[in-house]
Short mmCIF file of C-alpha atoms and ligand atoms in Angstrom, two decimals:
data_model
loop_
_atom_site.label_atom_id
_atom_site.label_comp_id
_atom_site.label_asym_id
_atom_site.label_seq_id
_atom_site.Cartn_x
_atom_site.Cartn_y
_atom_site.Cartn_z
CA MET I 1371 68.81 -4.09 -38.93
CA THR I 1372 67.10 -6.89 -36.99
CA GLU I 1373 69.36 -8.21 -34.20
CA ILE I 1374 70.18 -11.92 -34.00
CA THR I 1375 67.75 -12.05 -31.07
CA GLY I 1376 64.95 -11.62 -33.63
CA TYR I 1377 63.43 -8.29 -32.63
CA ASP I 1378 63.97 -4.61 -33.35
CA THR I 1379 63.65 -2.13 -30.51
CA ILE I 1380 62.94 0.57 -33.06
CA ARG I 1381 63.27 0.98 -36.82
CA TRP I 1382 62.51 3.44 -39.59
CA GLU I 1383 60.23 1.87 -42.17
CA HIS I 1384 58.58 3.52 -45.19
CA ASP I 1385 58.73 6.97 -43.56
CA LYS I 1386 57.20 5.67 -40.34
CA VAL I 1387 58.68 4.82 -36.92
CA VAL I 1388 58.06 1.23 -35.86
CA LEU I 1389 58.82 0.30 -32.26
CA LEU I 1390 58.38 -2.74 -30.06
CA ASP I 1391 55.76 -1.81 -27.44
CA GLN I 1392 57.63 -2.54 -24.20
CA ARG I 1393 54.51 -1.92 -22.10
CA ARG I 1394 53.16 -5.22 -23.43
CA LEU I 1395 56.25 -7.33 -22.77
CA PRO I 1396 56.74 -10.09 -21.82
CA GLU I 1397 53.19 -11.27 -22.70
CA LYS I 1398 53.01 -9.87 -26.23
CA GLU I 1399 55.54 -8.85 -28.88
CA LEU I 1400 53.54 -6.07 -30.51
CA TYR I 1401 54.92 -3.33 -32.74
CA LEU I 1402 53.56 0.22 -32.72
CA THR I 1403 53.66 2.13 -36.00
CA CYS I 1404 53.88 5.91 -35.65
CA ASP I 1405 53.26 8.24 -38.59
CA ASP I 1406 53.07 11.41 -36.47
CA TYR I 1407 55.97 12.63 -34.31
CA ARG I 1408 53.54 13.24 -31.42
CA GLN I 1409 52.82 9.50 -31.31
CA VAL I 1410 56.54 8.86 -30.76
CA VAL I 1411 56.55 11.49 -27.97
CA GLU I 1412 53.64 9.66 -26.33
CA ALA I 1413 55.44 6.33 -26.74
CA ILE I 1414 58.45 7.79 -24.88
CA GLN I 1415 56.29 9.27 -22.12
CA THR I 1416 54.32 6.07 -21.57
CA LEU I 1417 57.46 3.86 -21.68
CA ALA I 1418 56.44 2.00 -24.83
CA ILE I 1419 60.06 2.78 -25.63
CA ARG I 1420 62.48 3.51 -22.79
CA GLY I 1421 66.11 3.33 -21.76
CA ALA I 1422 68.40 6.30 -22.40
CA PRO I 1423 70.01 5.34 -25.75
CA ALA I 1424 66.69 4.03 -27.15
CA ILE I 1425 65.03 7.31 -26.13
CA GLY I 1426 67.79 9.14 -28.05
CA VAL I 1427 67.13 7.10 -31.19
CA ALA I 1428 63.36 7.56 -30.80
CA ALA I 1429 63.80 11.34 -30.39
CA ALA I 1430 65.88 11.53 -33.58
CA MET I 1431 63.30 9.50 -35.50
CA ALA I 1432 60.47 11.61 -34.06
CA ALA I 1433 62.29 14.72 -35.27
CA ALA I 1434 62.72 13.22 -38.76
CA LEU I 1435 59.03 12.32 -38.81
CA GLY I 1436 58.11 15.84 -37.68
CA ALA I 1437 60.29 17.28 -40.47
CA LEU I 1438 58.46 15.16 -43.05
CA GLN I 1439 55.15 16.49 -41.67
CA SER I 1440 56.20 20.14 -42.13
CA PRO I 1441 54.16 21.66 -45.01
CA THR I 1442 56.32 24.74 -45.64
CA ARG I 1443 58.50 25.16 -48.75
CA GLN I 1444 60.52 28.02 -47.26
CA VAL I 1445 63.81 27.04 -45.60
CA GLN I 1446 63.90 29.62 -42.76
CA GLU I 1447 60.31 28.81 -41.86
CA PHE I 1448 61.14 25.10 -42.00
CA GLN I 1449 64.00 25.64 -39.54
CA ARG I 1450 61.71 27.49 -37.11
CA HIS I 1451 59.07 24.80 -37.47
CA PHE I 1452 61.68 22.11 -36.90
CA GLN I 1453 62.90 23.85 -33.73
CA ASP I 1454 59.32 23.92 -32.38
CA ILE I 1455 58.96 20.21 -33.10
CA CYS I 1456 62.26 19.47 -31.33
CA GLN I 1457 61.11 21.48 -28.32
CA VAL I 1458 57.99 19.31 -28.00
CA ILE I 1459 60.09 16.14 -28.27
CA ALA I 1460 62.63 17.49 -25.73
CA GLY I 1461 59.82 17.73 -23.15
CA ALA I 1462 58.96 14.02 -23.36
CA ARG I 1463 61.15 12.90 -20.41
CA PRO I 1464 63.68 14.94 -18.42
CA THR I 1465 66.46 12.67 -17.12
CA ALA I 1466 68.02 10.74 -20.01
CA VAL I 1467 70.35 13.24 -21.70
CA ASN I 1468 70.51 11.10 -24.85
CA LEU I 1469 67.18 12.66 -25.80
CA THR I 1470 68.53 16.22 -26.02
CA TRP I 1471 71.88 14.93 -27.36
CA ALA I 1472 70.08 13.41 -30.37
CA LEU I 1473 67.91 16.50 -30.95
CA LYS I 1474 70.95 18.80 -30.86
CA ARG I 1475 72.59 16.61 -33.50
CA MET I 1476 69.48 16.82 -35.70
CA GLN I 1477 69.23 20.61 -35.26
CA ALA I 1478 72.93 21.07 -36.05
CA LEU I 1479 72.40 19.15 -39.29
CA VAL I 1480 69.64 21.55 -40.35
CA ALA I 1481 71.75 24.58 -39.40
CA ALA I 1482 74.67 23.26 -41.48
CA HIS I 1483 72.55 22.65 -44.61
CA LEU I 1484 70.34 25.72 -44.89
CA ASP I 1485 71.58 26.17 -48.46
CA GLN I 1486 69.82 22.95 -49.47
CA GLY I 1487 66.23 22.57 -50.65
CA ILE I 1488 63.48 21.44 -48.27
CA ASP I 1489 63.26 17.93 -49.76
CA GLU I 1490 67.04 17.43 -49.47
CA LEU I 1491 66.97 18.67 -45.85
CA LYS I 1492 64.17 16.25 -44.97
CA GLN I 1493 66.06 13.38 -46.57
CA LEU I 1494 69.23 14.33 -44.66
CA LEU I 1495 67.29 14.23 -41.38
CA VAL I 1496 65.81 10.82 -42.15
CA THR I 1497 69.28 9.47 -42.95
CA GLU I 1498 70.75 11.05 -39.79
CA ALA I 1499 68.12 9.40 -37.56
CA GLN I 1500 68.97 6.04 -39.12
CA ASN I 1501 72.68 6.77 -38.62
CA ILE I 1502 72.06 7.44 -34.92
CA LEU I 1503 70.38 4.03 -34.63
CA ARG I 1504 73.17 2.22 -36.52
CA GLU I 1505 75.93 3.98 -34.60
CA ASP I 1506 74.27 3.24 -31.26
CA ILE I 1507 74.32 -0.51 -31.95
CA ALA I 1508 77.98 -0.34 -33.04
CA ILE I 1509 78.92 1.71 -29.94
CA ASN I 1510 77.18 -0.80 -27.67
CA ARG I 1511 79.19 -3.62 -29.21
CA GLN I 1512 82.40 -1.62 -28.68
CA LEU I 1513 81.72 -0.81 -25.05
CA ALA I 1514 80.59 -4.37 -24.40
CA ALA I 1515 83.87 -5.66 -25.83
CA ALA I 1516 85.77 -3.15 -23.67
CA GLY I 1517 83.92 -4.21 -20.51
CA GLN I 1518 83.51 -7.97 -20.83
CA GLY I 1519 87.02 -8.59 -19.47
CA LEU I 1520 85.81 -7.36 -16.07
CA ILE I 1521 83.62 -10.49 -15.83
CA GLN I 1522 85.46 -13.72 -14.98
CA GLU I 1523 84.55 -17.31 -15.75
CA GLY I 1524 82.04 -18.51 -13.13
CA ASP I 1525 80.99 -15.02 -11.96
CA THR I 1526 77.47 -14.13 -10.94
CA VAL I 1527 76.64 -10.59 -12.07
CA LEU I 1528 73.86 -8.45 -10.67
CA THR I 1529 72.09 -5.91 -12.84
CA HIS I 1530 69.32 -3.43 -12.10
CA CYS I 1531 66.51 -2.28 -14.41
CA ASN I 1532 66.99 -3.05 -18.11
CA ALA I 1533 70.06 -1.85 -19.97
CA GLY I 1534 69.87 -4.36 -22.80
CA GLY I 1535 68.94 -4.34 -26.47
CA LEU I 1536 65.49 -3.05 -25.54
CA ALA I 1537 66.96 0.02 -23.82
CA THR I 1538 69.20 0.87 -26.78
CA GLY I 1539 69.19 0.66 -30.56
CA GLY I 1540 70.27 -2.94 -30.01
CA TYR I 1541 72.75 -5.19 -28.11
CA GLY I 1542 72.66 -3.18 -24.87
CA THR I 1543 75.07 -1.42 -22.52
CA ALA I 1544 75.23 -3.15 -19.09
CA LEU I 1545 73.47 -6.21 -20.49
CA GLY I 1546 75.69 -5.88 -23.58
CA VAL I 1547 78.78 -6.28 -21.34
CA ILE I 1548 77.22 -9.40 -19.81
CA ARG I 1549 76.24 -10.70 -23.25
CA ALA I 1550 79.76 -10.14 -24.63
CA ALA I 1551 81.26 -12.11 -21.71
CA TRP I 1552 78.78 -14.93 -22.42
CA GLU I 1553 79.57 -14.84 -26.15
CA LYS I 1554 83.28 -15.20 -25.21
CA GLY I 1555 82.31 -18.55 -23.74
CA LYS I 1556 82.45 -17.60 -20.05
CA LYS I 1557 80.05 -19.59 -17.91
CA ILE I 1558 78.33 -16.86 -15.97
CA GLN I 1559 75.06 -16.29 -14.15
CA VAL I 1560 72.97 -13.15 -13.98
CA ILE I 1561 70.90 -11.90 -11.06
CA ALA I 1562 68.20 -9.53 -12.33
CA ASP I 1563 66.60 -7.12 -9.86
CA GLU I 1564 62.87 -6.96 -10.59
CA THR I 1565 63.08 -3.11 -10.42
CA ARG I 1566 59.94 -1.72 -8.85
CA PRO I 1567 57.69 -0.02 -9.73
CA ILE I 1568 57.63 -0.63 -13.51
CA LEU I 1569 59.44 -3.98 -13.27
CA GLN I 1570 61.83 -3.46 -16.17
CA GLY I 1571 64.07 -6.17 -14.66
CA ALA I 1572 61.30 -8.75 -14.32
CA ARG I 1573 59.51 -7.98 -17.57
CA LEU I 1574 62.33 -6.98 -19.91
CA THR I 1575 65.77 -8.09 -18.67
CA THR I 1576 64.68 -11.68 -18.09
CA TRP I 1577 62.90 -11.65 -21.48
CA GLU I 1578 66.16 -10.67 -23.15
CA LEU I 1579 68.27 -13.11 -21.11
CA MET I 1580 65.90 -15.92 -22.04
CA LYS I 1581 66.20 -15.09 -25.74
CA LEU I 1582 69.99 -15.04 -25.38
CA GLY I 1583 70.07 -18.29 -23.37
CA ILE I 1584 72.09 -16.74 -20.54
CA PRO I 1585 71.40 -18.43 -17.16
CA HIS I 1586 69.68 -16.01 -14.79
CA THR I 1587 67.61 -15.65 -11.66
CA LEU I 1588 65.05 -12.94 -10.97
CA ILE I 1589 65.03 -11.49 -7.44
CA THR I 1590 62.97 -8.92 -5.62
CA ASP I 1591 64.93 -5.68 -5.22
CA ASN I 1592 65.21 -6.20 -1.47
CA SER I 1593 66.98 -9.57 -1.88
CA ALA I 1594 70.25 -8.12 -3.21
CA ALA I 1595 71.75 -7.37 0.22
CA CYS I 1596 71.16 -10.91 1.43
CA LEU I 1597 72.75 -12.46 -1.68
CA MET I 1598 75.75 -10.17 -1.45
CA ALA I 1599 76.24 -11.07 2.22
CA GLN I 1600 76.17 -14.75 1.24
CA GLY I 1601 78.97 -14.15 -1.29
CA LYS I 1602 76.73 -15.06 -4.22
CA ILE I 1603 77.43 -11.95 -6.32
CA GLN I 1604 80.89 -11.09 -7.69
CA LEU I 1605 80.10 -7.95 -9.65
CA ALA I 1606 77.33 -5.44 -10.36
CA VAL I 1607 76.89 -3.62 -13.68
CA VAL I 1608 74.15 -1.13 -14.54
CA GLY I 1609 73.35 1.40 -17.25
CA ALA I 1610 72.99 5.18 -16.94
CA ASP I 1611 70.58 7.92 -17.94
CA ARG I 1612 72.94 10.83 -17.41
CA ILE I 1613 76.50 11.10 -16.11
CA ALA I 1614 77.73 14.42 -14.69
CA ALA I 1615 81.26 15.76 -15.30
CA ASN I 1616 82.50 14.40 -11.94
CA GLY I 1617 81.21 10.85 -12.66
CA ASP I 1618 78.02 10.94 -10.58
CA VAL I 1619 75.48 8.70 -12.33
CA ALA I 1620 71.71 9.04 -12.62
CA ASN I 1621 70.07 5.68 -13.30
CA LYS I 1622 66.88 3.82 -12.44
CA ILE I 1623 65.62 4.32 -8.88
CA GLY I 1624 67.28 1.73 -6.64
CA THR I 1625 70.65 1.89 -8.39
CA TYR I 1626 72.15 4.01 -5.58
CA GLY I 1627 71.05 1.40 -3.05
CA VAL I 1628 72.75 -1.37 -5.06
CA ALA I 1629 75.96 0.71 -5.20
CA VAL I 1630 75.95 1.30 -1.42
CA LEU I 1631 75.39 -2.42 -0.81
CA ALA I 1632 78.14 -3.34 -3.27
CA GLN I 1633 80.66 -1.08 -1.51
CA TYR I 1634 79.77 -2.49 1.93
CA HIS I 1635 80.27 -6.03 0.62
CA LYS I 1636 83.43 -5.10 -1.37
CA ILE I 1637 81.84 -6.02 -4.70
CA PRO I 1638 82.89 -3.91 -7.72
CA PHE I 1639 80.05 -1.76 -9.03
CA TYR I 1640 80.37 -0.73 -12.70
CA VAL I 1641 78.35 1.57 -14.94
CA ALA I 1642 78.18 0.98 -18.72
CA ALA I 1643 77.15 3.88 -20.97
CA PRO I 1644 77.94 5.46 -24.33
CA LEU I 1645 79.51 8.92 -24.44
CA SER I 1646 76.13 10.31 -25.54
CA THR I 1647 74.99 9.75 -21.92
CA PHE I 1648 77.62 12.12 -20.47
CA ASP I 1649 76.55 15.65 -19.64
CA PHE I 1650 79.72 17.67 -19.11
CA SER I 1651 77.63 20.83 -18.64
CA LEU I 1652 76.68 19.58 -15.17
CA SER I 1653 79.50 19.51 -12.64
CA GLU I 1654 77.81 17.04 -10.29
CA GLY I 1655 74.90 14.64 -10.01
CA ARG I 1656 72.80 16.89 -7.78
CA GLN I 1657 72.12 19.06 -10.85
CA ILE I 1658 70.58 16.21 -12.87
CA PRO I 1659 66.80 16.63 -13.26
CA ILE I 1660 65.05 13.62 -11.76
CA GLU I 1661 61.75 12.59 -13.30
CA GLU I 1662 58.83 12.14 -10.91
CA ARG I 1663 56.14 9.91 -12.41
CA ASP I 1664 52.49 9.29 -11.58
CA GLY I 1665 52.03 7.76 -8.12
CA ARG I 1666 49.63 5.21 -9.58
CA GLU I 1667 52.65 3.38 -10.99
CA VAL I 1668 53.43 2.62 -7.32
CA THR I 1669 49.92 2.08 -5.94
CA GLN I 1670 48.87 -0.21 -8.78
CA ILE I 1671 50.42 -3.09 -10.66
CA GLN I 1672 49.12 -3.30 -14.22
CA GLY I 1673 45.94 -1.50 -13.19
CA LEU I 1674 45.28 -3.59 -10.04
CA PRO I 1675 45.43 -1.67 -6.74
CA ILE I 1676 48.06 -2.76 -4.20
CA ALA I 1677 47.46 0.14 -1.79
CA PRO I 1678 44.28 1.65 -0.29
CA ASP I 1679 42.33 3.98 -2.54
CA GLY I 1680 43.62 7.56 -2.19
CA CYS I 1681 47.01 6.53 -0.75
CA ARG I 1682 49.69 9.07 -1.65
CA ALA I 1683 52.78 7.63 -3.30
CA LEU I 1684 56.12 9.16 -4.26
CA ASN I 1685 57.42 7.85 -7.57
CA LEU I 1686 60.93 9.07 -8.32
CA ALA I 1687 62.01 7.35 -11.53
CA PHE I 1688 65.78 7.77 -11.01
CA ASP I 1689 68.40 8.29 -8.32
CA VAL I 1690 71.98 9.50 -8.36
CA THR I 1691 74.92 7.29 -7.43
CA PRO I 1692 77.91 9.34 -6.23
CA HIS I 1693 81.09 8.69 -8.23
CA GLY I 1694 82.94 7.46 -5.14
CA LEU I 1695 80.87 4.24 -5.20
CA ILE I 1696 81.71 3.44 -8.84
CA ALA I 1697 84.60 1.09 -9.72
CA GLY I 1698 84.61 2.23 -13.36
CA ILE I 1699 82.52 3.54 -16.24
CA ILE I 1700 82.56 1.32 -19.31
CA THR I 1701 82.39 3.35 -22.54
CA GLU I 1702 83.17 2.87 -26.22
CA ARG I 1703 86.52 4.49 -25.42
CA GLY I 1704 87.36 1.87 -22.81
CA VAL I 1705 86.85 1.60 -19.04
CA ILE I 1706 87.26 4.92 -17.21
CA LEU I 1707 88.68 4.17 -13.76
CA PRO I 1708 88.74 6.30 -10.59
CA PRO I 1709 89.52 9.02 -9.81
CA LEU I 1710 86.51 9.71 -12.05
CA PRO I 1711 86.48 13.54 -11.82
CA LYS I 1712 90.09 13.73 -13.03
CA ASN I 1713 89.85 10.93 -15.62
CA LEU I 1714 86.58 12.25 -17.05
CA GLU I 1715 88.14 15.69 -17.36
CA ASP I 1716 90.95 14.08 -19.41
CA LEU I 1717 88.36 12.21 -21.52
CA ARG I 1718 86.52 15.43 -22.21
CA THR I 1719 89.72 17.16 -23.28
CA ASN I 1720 90.54 14.21 -25.58
CA MET I 1721 87.05 14.33 -27.08
CA GLU I 1722 87.33 18.06 -27.76
CA GLU I 1723 90.72 17.58 -29.44
CA SER I 1724 89.67 14.68 -31.69
O1 MRU U 2411 62.58 4.53 -16.92
P1 MRU U 2411 63.44 3.77 -17.89
O2 MRU U 2411 62.99 2.37 -18.09
O3 MRU U 2411 63.65 4.53 -19.17
O4 MRU U 2411 64.87 3.70 -17.16
C1 MRU U 2411 65.91 3.04 -17.82
C2 MRU U 2411 67.17 3.00 -17.04
O5 MRU U 2411 67.28 3.53 -15.97
C3 MRU U 2411 68.34 2.34 -17.71
O6 MRU U 2411 69.15 1.71 -16.76
C4 MRU U 2411 69.17 3.41 -18.43
O7 MRU U 2411 68.36 4.18 -19.26
C5 MRU U 2411 70.26 2.81 -19.23
S1 MRU U 2411 69.67 1.94 -20.63
C6 MRU U 2411 70.99 1.37 -21.52
#
């Protein structure tokens, strides 16, 4: 399942999970091999693998790995054991809903096949995890095709964080939309926000854009306003970690600021995400749990201090962009336009009916 860009974000190989260690990019392309589900949990927590859809795939594969590790031969006991494993995986990171979405799908599979033997159940789970990966890549291609028409020949597009192949099973969401426009032959430019503190934009988005040959410029996060004021950006597109029923979007810290700037400068601000990122159980963005990470990610860069010893730092990993700032949400079912609360309600009804 290697992408044409020559790397796999994550793959299942000989009953092990193999993932590209994103902590080491762009210097080194190293793969981590996990034969214990707890290693995958650690990889998610330490951002060796990150990005909402990729976290979903990793969670499913971790669950499959955990199932293979279960020693019991008794189906009810296996189900209980599997639920415990899924609970551990669910605690890896709180904001990206794709993680719990994938685990619910794996648990539903077990519940629906309790009449099968243990070995068959384990095999079903392994296949399901691989299906989640394959489907994610296909969905990204669909949503990218649906969204690329928003980008015109000659546009310069700003993106924040990394919502590319590395953040998904492959191809990408926001970066997938940009990539699809480029593959259509449109001559476009990308502005990549560096995305403090973990620098996903500087380390990962530019790495992907270089591999794809798409012209781009890296900027510090605080340069976006200036470039927008100079008329140098025509459109912004970002990914999402969780989207509430009313269209409020949780994404990487700094996204809300980009959306406010875009509205002030009358630049359309789009979000690209698969339906697995929607959480219709939450009516609005304020209810989305926001991960707070270790302050050392702010006071240090790759282990080197950039603040006085003992300095307190607040490290919110995500923020929430209110739906009123969003020009549309690009999904595999097309672009959902404002009014988002009403149109997402219709989408939800459609999804329940089909
Ligand atoms: O902390 P990260 O790197 O997991 O945050 C990633 C993002 O915020 C992405 O924009 C989001 O998950 C969408 S990825 C297609």
